PDB file of C-alpha atoms in Angstrom:
ATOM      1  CA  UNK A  78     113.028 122.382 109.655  1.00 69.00           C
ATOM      2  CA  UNK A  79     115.253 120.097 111.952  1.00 76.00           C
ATOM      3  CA  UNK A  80     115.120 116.243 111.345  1.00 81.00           C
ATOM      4  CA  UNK A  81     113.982 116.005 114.505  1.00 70.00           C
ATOM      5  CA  UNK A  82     111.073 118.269 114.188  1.00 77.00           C
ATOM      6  CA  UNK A  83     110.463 116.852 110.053  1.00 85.00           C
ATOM      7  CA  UNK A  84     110.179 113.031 112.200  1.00 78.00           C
ATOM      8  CA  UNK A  85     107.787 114.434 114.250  1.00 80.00           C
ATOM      9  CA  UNK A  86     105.839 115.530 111.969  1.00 85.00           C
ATOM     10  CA  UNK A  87     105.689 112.244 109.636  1.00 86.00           C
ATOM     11  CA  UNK A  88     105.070 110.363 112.796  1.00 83.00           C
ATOM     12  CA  UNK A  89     102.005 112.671 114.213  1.00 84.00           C
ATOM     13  CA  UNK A  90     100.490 112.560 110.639  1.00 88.00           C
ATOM     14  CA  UNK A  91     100.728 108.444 110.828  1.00 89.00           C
ATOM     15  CA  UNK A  92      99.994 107.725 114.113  1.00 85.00           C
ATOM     16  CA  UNK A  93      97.225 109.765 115.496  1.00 85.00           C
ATOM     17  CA  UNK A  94      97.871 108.031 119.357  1.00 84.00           C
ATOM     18  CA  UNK A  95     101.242 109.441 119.033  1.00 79.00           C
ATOM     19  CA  UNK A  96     100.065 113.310 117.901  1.00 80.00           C
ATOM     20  CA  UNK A  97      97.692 113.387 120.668  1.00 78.00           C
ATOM     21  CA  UNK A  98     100.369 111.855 124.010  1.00 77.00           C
ATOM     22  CA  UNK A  99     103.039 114.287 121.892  1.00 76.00           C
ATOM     23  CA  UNK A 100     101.212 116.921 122.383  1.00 73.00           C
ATOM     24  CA  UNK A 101     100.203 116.273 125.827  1.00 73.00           C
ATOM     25  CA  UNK A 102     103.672 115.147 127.006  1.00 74.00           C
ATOM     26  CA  UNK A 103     105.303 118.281 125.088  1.00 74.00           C
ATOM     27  CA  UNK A 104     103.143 120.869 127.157  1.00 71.00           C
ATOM     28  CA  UNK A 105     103.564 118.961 130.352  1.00 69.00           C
ATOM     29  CA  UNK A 106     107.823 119.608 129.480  1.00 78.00           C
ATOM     30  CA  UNK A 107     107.631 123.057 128.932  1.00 81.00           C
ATOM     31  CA  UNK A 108     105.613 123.695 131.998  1.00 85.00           C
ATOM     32  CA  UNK A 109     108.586 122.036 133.865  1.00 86.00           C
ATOM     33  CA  UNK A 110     111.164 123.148 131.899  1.00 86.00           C
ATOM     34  CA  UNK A 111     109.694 126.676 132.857  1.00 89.00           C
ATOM     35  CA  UNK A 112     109.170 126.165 136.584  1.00 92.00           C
ATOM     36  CA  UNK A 113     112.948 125.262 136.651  1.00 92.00           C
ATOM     37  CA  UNK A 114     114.209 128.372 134.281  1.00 93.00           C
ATOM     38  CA  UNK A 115     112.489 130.341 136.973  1.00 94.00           C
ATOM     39  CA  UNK A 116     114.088 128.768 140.119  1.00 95.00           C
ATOM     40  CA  UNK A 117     117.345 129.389 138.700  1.00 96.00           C
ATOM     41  CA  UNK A 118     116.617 132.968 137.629  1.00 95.00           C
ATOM     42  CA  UNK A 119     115.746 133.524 141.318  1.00 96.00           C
ATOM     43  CA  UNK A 120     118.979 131.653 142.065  1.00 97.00           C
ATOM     44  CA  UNK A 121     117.287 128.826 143.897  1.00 98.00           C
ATOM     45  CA  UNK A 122     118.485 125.421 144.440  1.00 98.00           C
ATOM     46  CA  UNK A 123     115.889 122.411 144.282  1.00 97.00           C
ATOM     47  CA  UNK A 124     116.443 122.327 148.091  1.00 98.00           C
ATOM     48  CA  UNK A 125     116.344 126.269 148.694  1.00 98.00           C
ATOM     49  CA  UNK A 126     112.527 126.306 146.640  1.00 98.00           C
ATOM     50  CA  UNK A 127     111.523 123.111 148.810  1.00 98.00           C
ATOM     51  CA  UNK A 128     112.193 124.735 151.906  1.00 98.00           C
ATOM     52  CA  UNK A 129     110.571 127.991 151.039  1.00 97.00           C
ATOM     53  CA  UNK A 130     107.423 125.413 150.125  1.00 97.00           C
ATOM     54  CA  UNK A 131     107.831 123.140 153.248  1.00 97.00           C
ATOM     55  CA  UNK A 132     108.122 120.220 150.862  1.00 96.00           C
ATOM     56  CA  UNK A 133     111.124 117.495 149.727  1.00 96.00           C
ATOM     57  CA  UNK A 134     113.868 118.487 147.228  1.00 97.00           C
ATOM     58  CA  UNK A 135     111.997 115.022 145.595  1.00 96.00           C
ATOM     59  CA  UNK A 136     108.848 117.004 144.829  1.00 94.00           C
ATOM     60  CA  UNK A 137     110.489 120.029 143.115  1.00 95.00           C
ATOM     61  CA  UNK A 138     112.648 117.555 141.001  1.00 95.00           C
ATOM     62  CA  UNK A 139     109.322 115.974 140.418  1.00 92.00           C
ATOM     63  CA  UNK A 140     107.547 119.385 139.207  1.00 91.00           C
ATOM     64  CA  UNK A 141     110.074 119.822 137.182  1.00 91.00           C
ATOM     65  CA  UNK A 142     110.707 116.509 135.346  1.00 86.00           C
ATOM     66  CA  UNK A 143     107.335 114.609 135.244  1.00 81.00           C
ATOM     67  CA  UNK A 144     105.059 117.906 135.429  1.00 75.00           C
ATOM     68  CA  UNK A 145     101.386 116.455 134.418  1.00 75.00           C
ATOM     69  CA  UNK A 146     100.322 115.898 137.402  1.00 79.00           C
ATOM     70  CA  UNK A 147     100.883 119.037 139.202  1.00 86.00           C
ATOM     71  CA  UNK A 148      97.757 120.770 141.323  1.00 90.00           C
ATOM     72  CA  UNK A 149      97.110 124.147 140.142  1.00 91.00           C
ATOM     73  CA  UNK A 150      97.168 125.526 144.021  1.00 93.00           C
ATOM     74  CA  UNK A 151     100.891 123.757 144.341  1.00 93.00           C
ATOM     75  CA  UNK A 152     101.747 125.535 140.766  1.00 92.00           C
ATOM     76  CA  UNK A 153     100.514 128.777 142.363  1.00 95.00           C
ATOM     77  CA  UNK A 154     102.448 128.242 145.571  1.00 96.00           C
ATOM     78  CA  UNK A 155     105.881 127.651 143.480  1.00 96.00           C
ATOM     79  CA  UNK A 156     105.216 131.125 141.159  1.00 95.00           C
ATOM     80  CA  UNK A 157     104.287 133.298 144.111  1.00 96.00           C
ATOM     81  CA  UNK A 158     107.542 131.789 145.764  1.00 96.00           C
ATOM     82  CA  UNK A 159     109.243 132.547 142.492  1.00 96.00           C
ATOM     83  CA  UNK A 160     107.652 136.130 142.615  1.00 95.00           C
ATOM     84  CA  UNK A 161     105.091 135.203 139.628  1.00 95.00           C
ATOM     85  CA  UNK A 162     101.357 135.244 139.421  1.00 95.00           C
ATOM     86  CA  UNK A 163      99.676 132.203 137.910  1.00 93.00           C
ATOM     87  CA  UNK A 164      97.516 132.941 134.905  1.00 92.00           C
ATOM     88  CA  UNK A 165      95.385 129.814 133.368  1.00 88.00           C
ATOM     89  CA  UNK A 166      93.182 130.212 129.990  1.00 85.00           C
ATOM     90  CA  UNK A 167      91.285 127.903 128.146  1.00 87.00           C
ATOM     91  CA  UNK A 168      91.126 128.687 124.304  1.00 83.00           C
TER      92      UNK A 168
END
């Protein structure tokens, strides 16, 4: 286990504020961190996805970079742009 991950740990098992926003924060990340993994797969620029969405290279950076607060119709625009399908679950 990294330091990183062993600080984490000691800090989530302290501070129970912390586990819950690290949690939170850390899914919101990977969702952007995904959405940009695809665009460049596809070989898309902020700009080229933005034009394909008739949006601002500002709210693809956005997406990608602060993505809590994302609409699940937009997030379904971007992957069927991408050539995805959006899938949601609740477990």
């Amino acid at each position: 286990m990294s330091d990183l991950n062993k600080y984490i740990n000691k800090r989530k098992k302290k501070d129970p504020k912390f586990a819950e926003n690290f949690e939170t924060g850390f899914n919101d990340f990977k969702i952007g961190l995904y959405l940009r993994e695809l665009r460049i797969k596809k070989g898309f620029t902020q700009e080229d996805l933005a034009v394909r969405l008739k949006t601002k290279k500002s709210v693809i950076s956005r997406m990608e970079n602060h993505a809590e607060d994302i609409r699940l119709s937009t997030l379904e625009k971007v992957a069927k742009v991408l050539g995805k399908k959006l899938h949601i679950s609740i477990r």
